[in-house]
Coordinates of C-alpha atoms in Angstrom, one line a residue:
X1 CA -0.2 -0.1 0.5
X2 CA 1.1 3.9 0.2
X3 CA 0.3 5.4 3.2
X4 CA 0.5 8.7 4.3
X5 CA 1.1 9.2 7.9
X6 CA 0.7 12.8 9.3
X7 CA 2.8 12.7 12.4
X8 CA 3.4 15.9 15.0
X9 CA 6.4 16.9 16.4
X10 CA 7.2 17.4 20.0
X11 CA 8.9 20.7 20.2
X12 CA 12.6 18.5 20.3
X13 CA 11.7 16.1 23.2
X14 CA 11.6 12.0 23.1
X15 CA 7.7 11.8 22.8
X16 CA 5.7 8.5 23.2
X17 CA 3.9 9.1 19.9
X18 CA 6.5 10.7 18.0
X19 CA 8.5 7.1 18.8
X20 CA 5.9 6.0 18.0
X21 CA 4.7 6.9 14.8
X22 CA 8.5 6.8 13.5
X23 CA 8.8 2.5 14.5
X24 CA 5.1 2.1 13.5
X25 CA 6.1 3.8 9.8
X26 CA 9.5 2.0 9.5
X27 CA 8.0 -1.3 10.5
X28 CA 5.3 -0.4 8.0
X29 CA 8.3 0.1 5.0
X30 CA 10.1 -3.1 5.8
X31 CA 7.0 -5.2 5.7
X32 CA 6.9 -3.8 1.8
X33 CA 4.5 -0.4 2.2
X34 CA 5.3 2.9 0.9
X35 CA 5.4 5.2 3.3
X36 CA 5.4 9.2 3.8
X37 CA 5.5 9.7 7.0
X38 CA 4.7 13.5 7.2
X39 CA 5.9 16.0 10.4
X40 CA 3.8 18.6 11.6
X41 CA 4.5 21.6 14.0
X42 CA 8.2 20.7 14.5
X43 CA 10.6 18.3 13.3
X44 CA 9.8 14.5 14.3
X45 CA 12.3 13.2 17.3
X46 CA 13.1 9.7 17.5
X47 CA 16.3 7.5 19.5
X48 CA 16.0 5.0 15.9
X49 CA 16.2 6.0 12.0
X50 CA 14.2 8.4 11.5
X51 CA 12.2 8.1 8.2
X52 CA 10.3 11.0 8.1
X53 CA 10.3 13.2 5.3
X54 CA 12.4 16.2 5.2
X55 CA 10.2 19.3 5.7
X56 CA 7.7 20.3 8.2
X57 CA 3.5 21.0 7.3
X58 CA 2.2 23.5 9.9
X59 CA 5.1 24.4 11.1
X60 CA 4.6 26.0 14.3
X61 CA 5.8 29.6 13.7
X62 CA 3.5 29.9 10.8
X63 CA 0.7 28.2 12.3
X64 CA 0.8 30.1 15.6
X65 CA 1.5 33.7 13.6
X66 CA -1.6 32.7 11.5
X67 CA -3.7 32.3 14.3
X68 CA -2.6 35.5 16.0
X69 CA -1.9 37.7 13.3
X70 CA -4.3 37.6 9.7
X71 CA -2.0 39.4 7.7
X72 CA -0.2 36.0 8.0
X73 CA -3.0 34.2 6.7
X74 CA -2.0 35.7 3.4
X75 CA 1.6 35.6 2.8
X76 CA 3.4 34.0 -0.3
X77 CA 5.0 30.8 0.3
X78 CA 8.5 32.3 -0.1
X79 CA 8.3 33.8 3.8
X80 CA 6.3 30.8 5.1
X81 CA 9.4 28.7 4.3
X82 CA 11.8 30.6 5.9
X83 CA 9.3 30.3 9.0
X84 CA 9.8 26.9 8.5
X85 CA 13.1 26.5 9.0
X86 CA 14.2 23.4 10.8
X87 CA 16.5 25.4 13.0
X88 CA 14.0 28.1 13.8
X89 CA 11.3 25.3 14.5
X90 CA 13.9 23.5 17.0
X91 CA 14.5 26.8 18.9
X92 CA 10.7 27.0 19.5
X93 CA 10.8 24.0 20.3
X94 CA 12.9 24.2 23.0
X95 CA 10.5 26.8 24.2
X96 CA 7.5 25.0 24.3
X97 CA 8.6 23.2 27.5
X98 CA 7.4 26.3 29.2
X99 CA 4.1 26.7 26.9
X100 CA 0.9 25.9 29.7
X101 CA -1.7 23.7 27.5
X102 CA -4.6 25.8 29.3
X103 CA -3.4 28.7 26.4
X104 CA -3.6 26.6 23.8
X105 CA -7.5 26.3 23.5
X106 CA -8.0 28.8 20.4
X107 CA -5.1 27.5 18.7
X108 CA -5.7 23.8 18.9
X109 CA -10.1 24.9 17.6
X110 CA -8.4 26.7 14.7
X111 CA -6.9 23.3 14.0
X112 CA -9.0 20.8 14.5
X113 CA -11.2 23.2 12.2
X114 CA -10.0 22.1 9.2
X115 CA -10.9 24.4 6.1
X116 CA -12.8 27.1 8.6
X117 CA -9.6 27.2 10.7
X118 CA -6.9 30.1 10.6
X119 CA -4.5 27.6 9.3
X120 CA -6.5 26.9 6.2
X121 CA -3.2 27.6 4.0
X122 CA -1.2 24.9 5.6
X123 CA -4.3 23.0 5.3
X124 CA -4.1 23.8 1.3
X125 CA -0.2 23.0 1.1
X126 CA -0.9 19.9 2.6
X127 CA -3.5 18.5 0.4
X128 CA -2.1 19.3 -2.6
X129 CA 1.2 17.6 -1.5
X130 CA -0.7 14.4 -1.3
X131 CA -2.9 14.9 -4.5
X132 CA 0.3 14.6 -6.1
X133 CA 1.5 11.5 -3.7
X134 CA -1.9 9.6 -4.4
X135 CA -2.0 7.6 -0.9
X136 CA -4.2 5.1 -1.0
X137 CA -4.4 5.5 3.0
X138 CA -3.8 8.3 4.9
X139 CA -3.3 8.3 8.7
X140 CA -3.6 10.6 11.6
X141 CA -1.6 10.5 14.5
X142 CA -4.4 12.4 16.8
X143 CA -7.8 13.3 16.8
X144 CA -7.1 16.8 16.7
X145 CA -6.1 16.5 13.4
X146 CA -9.7 15.2 12.5
X147 CA -10.5 19.1 10.3
X148 CA -7.4 18.1 8.3
X149 CA -8.7 14.6 7.5
X150 CA -12.0 15.6 6.5
X151 CA -10.7 17.6 3.8
X152 CA -8.4 15.1 2.9
X153 CA -11.4 12.5 3.1
X154 CA -13.2 15.1 0.6
X155 CA -10.3 15.6 -1.5
X156 CA -8.6 12.6 -2.0
X157 CA -11.4 10.1 -1.3
X158 CA -9.5 7.8 0.0
X159 CA -10.1 6.3 3.5
X160 CA -8.4 8.2 6.3
X161 CA -7.6 6.5 10.0
X162 CA -7.0 8.2 13.3
X163 CA -4.9 7.6 15.9
X164 CA -6.0 8.4 19.6
X165 CA -2.7 8.9 21.8
X166 CA -4.4 11.1 24.8
X167 CA -6.1 13.3 23.8
X168 CA -8.5 13.1 26.9
X169 CA -5.4 14.2 29.0
X170 CA -4.2 17.5 27.0
X171 CA -8.6 18.2 26.9
X172 CA -8.7 18.1 30.4
X173 CA -5.8 21.6 30.6
X174 CA -8.2 23.5 28.2
X175 CA -9.9 26.8 29.7
X176 CA -13.3 27.1 29.0
X177 CA -14.7 28.2 26.8
X178 CA -12.2 26.0 24.6
X179 CA -12.2 22.9 26.3
X180 CA -16.4 22.5 25.4
X181 CA -15.5 23.2 21.6
X182 CA -13.4 21.2 21.2
X183 CA -14.7 18.3 22.1
X184 CA -18.0 19.8 20.1
X185 CA -16.1 20.2 17.1
X186 CA -14.1 16.6 17.9
X187 CA -17.7 15.0 18.2
X188 CA -18.8 16.9 14.6
X189 CA -15.5 15.6 12.9
X190 CA -15.4 11.5 14.5
X191 CA -18.4 11.0 12.3
X192 CA -16.7 11.7 8.6
X193 CA -13.6 9.6 9.7
X194 CA -12.9 6.1 8.4
X195 CA -11.7 4.4 11.3
X196 CA -9.9 4.9 14.6
X197 CA -6.7 3.1 15.5
X198 CA -6.1 3.1 19.6
X199 CA -3.1 1.1 21.4
X200 CA -5.4 -0.3 24.2
X201 CA -8.8 -2.0 25.2
X202 CA -9.2 0.5 28.0
X203 CA -8.5 4.0 25.3
X204 CA -11.0 2.5 22.8
X205 CA -13.7 2.4 25.2
X206 CA -13.0 5.7 26.8
X207 CA -12.8 8.0 22.8
X208 CA -15.7 5.7 22.0
X209 CA -17.7 7.9 24.9
X210 CA -15.8 10.7 24.4
X211 CA -16.1 11.0 20.4
X212 CA -19.9 9.7 20.6
X213 CA -18.6 6.9 17.9
X214 CA -19.8 3.3 17.4
X215 CA -16.8 1.1 19.9
X216 CA -16.8 -1.3 16.6
X217 CA -15.1 1.8 14.6
X218 CA -12.2 1.8 17.0
X219 CA -9.7 -0.9 16.3
X220 CA -7.4 -1.8 18.7
X221 CA -3.8 -2.4 17.5
X222 CA -1.3 -2.8 20.9
X223 CA 1.8 -1.0 20.7
X224 CA 5.2 -2.5 19.6
X225 CA 8.9 -1.8 19.9
X226 CA 11.8 -2.3 17.5
X227 CA 13.4 -4.9 19.9
X228 CA 17.2 -4.8 18.7
X229 CA 19.3 -4.4 21.5
X230 CA 17.0 -4.5 24.6
X231 CA 18.3 -7.7 26.1
X232 CA 18.9 -8.3 29.9
X233 CA 21.8 -7.1 31.4
X234 CA 24.3 -8.9 33.1
X235 CA 22.8 -8.6 36.8
X236 CA 21.5 -5.4 37.3
X237 CA 22.0 -3.3 40.4
X238 CA 24.2 -0.7 41.3
X239 CA 27.8 -1.6 43.4
X240 CA 27.8 -4.1 45.9
X241 CA 24.5 -5.5 47.2
X242 CA 22.2 -2.5 46.3
X243 CA 19.1 -2.6 44.2
X244 CA 18.1 0.0 41.4
X245 CA 14.3 1.2 40.9
X246 CA 13.9 2.9 37.8
X247 CA 11.8 5.6 36.4
X248 CA 11.9 5.9 32.2
X249 CA 9.4 8.8 31.4
X250 CA 8.8 12.5 30.9
X251 CA 10.0 13.9 34.2
X252 CA 6.1 15.7 35.5
X253 CA 3.6 15.4 37.5
X254 CA 0.9 13.7 35.5
X255 CA 3.3 10.7 35.4
X256 CA 3.4 10.3 38.9
X257 CA 7.0 10.6 39.7
X258 CA 6.4 12.7 43.4
X259 CA 4.6 9.2 44.2
X260 CA 7.1 7.4 43.2
X261 CA 9.7 9.3 45.8
X262 CA 7.6 8.9 48.5
X263 CA 6.9 5.5 48.3
X264 CA 11.2 5.2 48.3
X265 CA 11.2 7.5 51.0
X266 CA 8.7 4.7 52.9
X267 CA 11.4 1.9 51.6
X268 CA 14.0 3.4 52.6
X269 CA 12.9 4.0 56.4
X270 CA 12.6 0.5 56.5
X271 CA 15.2 -3.0 57.6
X272 CA 17.4 -2.7 54.6
X273 CA 16.3 0.7 52.8
X274 CA 19.7 2.0 52.7
X275 CA 20.5 -0.8 50.2
X276 CA 18.4 0.5 47.5
X277 CA 18.4 3.0 45.2
X278 CA 16.5 5.4 42.5
X279 CA 17.2 6.4 39.3
X280 CA 15.3 8.5 37.4
X281 CA 15.5 9.2 33.3
X282 CA 13.2 11.1 31.1
X283 CA 12.8 14.3 29.8
X284 CA 12.4 17.9 31.5
X285 CA 11.0 21.0 30.4
X286 CA 11.2 24.0 31.5
X287 CA 7.8 24.3 33.3
X288 CA 8.8 21.7 34.8
X289 CA 12.1 22.5 36.4
X290 CA 10.5 23.7 39.0
X291 CA 8.8 20.4 40.3
X292 CA 11.7 18.5 39.7
X293 CA 13.3 20.9 42.1
X294 CA 10.8 20.8 44.8
X295 CA 12.0 17.0 44.8
X296 CA 15.3 17.1 45.2
X297 CA 14.9 19.5 48.3
X298 CA 12.0 16.7 50.3
X299 CA 14.9 13.9 49.4
X300 CA 18.2 16.0 50.7
X301 CA 15.6 17.0 53.8
X302 CA 15.2 13.5 54.6
X303 CA 18.7 12.6 53.8
X304 CA 18.4 10.4 50.6
X305 CA 19.4 13.0 47.8
X306 CA 23.0 10.1 47.7
X307 CA 20.5 7.7 46.7
X308 CA 19.1 9.2 44.3
X309 CA 20.3 9.8 40.8
X310 CA 18.8 12.0 38.2
X311 CA 20.1 10.7 34.8
X312 CA 17.7 13.0 32.5
X313 CA 17.1 13.2 29.1
X314 CA 18.3 9.7 27.4
X315 CA 19.0 8.5 23.6
X316 CA 19.1 5.3 22.3
X317 CA 22.1 3.9 23.8
X318 CA 21.9 5.6 27.2
X319 CA 18.0 4.0 27.3
X320 CA 19.1 0.7 26.9
X321 CA 22.1 0.9 29.4
X322 CA 19.8 2.6 32.1
X323 CA 17.4 -0.4 31.4
X324 CA 19.7 -3.3 31.8
X325 CA 21.4 -1.8 35.0
X326 CA 18.1 -1.2 37.0
X327 CA 16.1 -4.2 39.0
X328 CA 12.6 -2.9 38.9
X329 CA 10.6 0.2 36.5
X330 CA 7.9 1.8 38.1
X331 CA 5.9 5.0 36.8
X332 CA 3.0 5.6 38.7
X333 CA 1.0 7.9 36.3
X334 CA -1.7 9.9 37.8
X335 CA -3.9 9.9 35.1
X336 CA -5.2 6.9 33.3
X337 CA -2.4 6.2 30.9
X338 CA -3.8 5.4 27.0
X339 CA 0.4 3.5 26.2
X340 CA 2.2 2.7 28.4
X341 CA 5.4 2.6 26.1
X342 CA 8.5 2.3 28.8
X343 CA 6.8 -0.8 30.2
X344 CA 7.6 -2.6 27.0
X345 CA 10.8 -1.6 27.0
X346 CA 11.5 -2.0 30.5
X347 CA 10.5 -6.1 30.0
X348 CA 11.7 -6.3 26.8
X349 CA 15.5 -5.8 29.5
X350 CA 13.9 -7.9 31.7
X351 CA 13.2 -5.5 34.5
X352 CA 9.6 -6.3 36.1
X353 CA 6.9 -3.4 36.6
X354 CA 5.0 -2.1 39.4
X355 CA 2.6 -0.2 37.9
X356 CA -1.2 1.5 39.0
X357 CA -3.6 -0.5 38.2
X358 CA -5.6 2.1 36.1
X359 CA -5.5 2.9 32.2
X360 CA -3.6 0.5 30.1
X361 CA -1.7 -1.2 32.3
X362 CA -4.0 -3.7 33.7
X363 CA -3.7 -5.1 29.9
X364 CA 0.0 -4.7 29.7
X365 CA 0.4 -7.0 32.4
X366 CA -2.2 -9.4 31.7
X367 CA -1.0 -9.8 28.1
X368 CA 2.9 -9.7 29.3
X369 CA 2.6 -11.1 32.9
X370 CA 5.2 -9.0 33.8
X371 CA 4.9 -7.1 36.5
X372 CA 2.6 -5.9 40.0
X373 CA -0.4 -3.7 40.0
X374 CA -1.1 -1.4 42.8
X375 CA -4.0 0.7 44.0
X376 CA -3.4 3.8 41.9
X377 CA -2.4 7.3 43.9
X378 CA -1.2 5.6 46.9
X379 CA 2.3 5.5 47.7
X380 CA 1.6 3.1 50.8
X381 CA 0.3 1.0 48.3
X382 CA 3.0 1.6 45.7
X383 CA 5.9 0.8 48.4
X384 CA 3.7 -2.0 49.3
X385 CA 3.8 -3.6 46.1
X386 CA 7.4 -3.1 45.4
X387 CA 8.9 -4.6 48.6
X388 CA 6.8 -7.3 47.1
X389 CA 9.7 -7.8 44.4
X390 CA 12.7 -6.4 46.6
X391 CA 12.2 -9.2 49.1
X392 CA 12.0 -11.7 46.2
X393 CA 14.5 -11.7 43.5
X394 CA 13.3 -15.1 42.2
X395 CA 9.9 -13.6 41.6
X396 CA 11.4 -10.4 39.8
X397 CA 13.7 -13.2 37.5
X398 CA 10.3 -14.7 37.0
X399 CA 8.3 -11.7 35.8
X400 CA 11.1 -10.1 34.2
X401 CA 11.5 -13.4 32.1
X402 CA 7.7 -14.0 31.5
X403 CA 7.2 -10.4 30.1
X404 CA 10.9 -10.2 28.0
X405 CA 9.1 -13.4 26.1
X406 CA 6.2 -12.1 25.8
X407 CA 7.5 -8.6 24.2
X408 CA 9.8 -10.8 21.8
X409 CA 7.0 -12.9 21.1
X410 CA 3.9 -10.5 20.4
X411 CA 4.9 -7.1 20.8
X412 CA 7.7 -6.4 18.3
X413 CA 7.4 -3.9 15.4
X414 CA 7.0 -6.1 12.8
X415 CA 3.8 -7.3 14.9
X416 CA 2.4 -4.1 15.0
X417 CA 3.2 -3.3 11.4
X418 CA 1.0 -5.7 10.2
X419 CA -1.8 -5.5 12.5
X420 CA -2.0 -2.0 11.5
X421 CA -1.0 -2.6 8.0
X422 CA -4.8 -5.1 7.8
X423 CA -6.7 -2.9 9.5
X424 CA -5.8 -0.5 6.6
X425 CA -6.7 -3.1 4.0
X426 CA -10.3 -3.8 5.6
X427 CA -11.1 -0.3 4.9
X428 CA -9.4 0.2 1.7
X429 CA -11.9 -3.1 1.2
X430 CA -15.0 -1.0 2.8
X431 CA -14.0 2.1 1.1
X432 CA -17.3 2.7 -1.0
X433 CA -19.8 1.3 1.4
X434 CA -17.8 4.1 3.8
X435 CA -18.0 6.9 1.4
X436 CA -22.1 6.1 1.2
X437 CA -22.5 5.8 4.9
X438 CA -20.4 9.2 5.4
X439 CA -21.5 11.1 2.1

């Protein structure tokens, strides 16, 4: 198949959605499909070989200026190209870490409105490129591109598939009246799309209700990872008989780092707690720097600063090294996580996980047998779950081995690509019927 995949850059940080989109596109290419991975807003950043097309659609600077200043809705393409330069977009991306999602309501709504929004010029440019490429299927990375999707379907007449990747969390942060308007526009546009793809049954159910679309309209394709380099370490942990608990995710309140720090304090106060270590890896944006500073202050007050290492953002090599030296992983997200890519990455290295019993985590643990579930939002419950595995090396090994085996057998990138291609093919076969139903 010839597939156009519209992805969204995350402002220069390693983002789960960017990583997933690039991994999936690369695996589809390896399966023999022709794929154009089209970055929007900013260039994609991935820790694997980047298969995205050079150049950016809906460049972040142009999108912002067209939202704020009517003049830029009529500027010539030559000026737009200057504002889409990768170096400029990279600089803007670095500033994005300080942006509060609550302030993005009007812009989100405008892009969602597609041909009726202030970024119509950007949409026309994308449609012209797609018309030349002539895809058989178009995949959108998330539901905030539904306005783009309805325009693509009208212009090209090909099936349009939309990924669902955590839109509800972003919408919760929008201010009114924009939040209500965005939800209304999502529901209006959702009925004009051929199908949706979610990475978990939980999120398919949740978005079916939010978007008010039939559950059968949402296909579940579990996450997959490119397994090269993922392998168990040579006896995880730090020096001596220390045992290391790891955290690998964006450093921010919603990923639950504060809960893990509190659970670590409880564990460190118990007999044998002096041998425990906590290693924290992940992207830290400017907005969340004070959050990490407050956690560091608490650790220092508790006398635990020396037992905690903040590694920061890691590329692929350093991520693998990190996973291969820890004994356990926990990212106790306070929201209902729809993906949980870090769970598969840890299990691929034979590292068992302790995760909250909500979102996609119960499905991941059920499918892999690679960890324990605990009550969400509770540091004592998290500490108790971690304690079970701290006290039982045999149990850690059993869970880690089972998890690694499941990931290798069922959660590789090629399996994900084949399942996704099957969804595309089913929509292609149904395209005439769908076109009549959606007209």
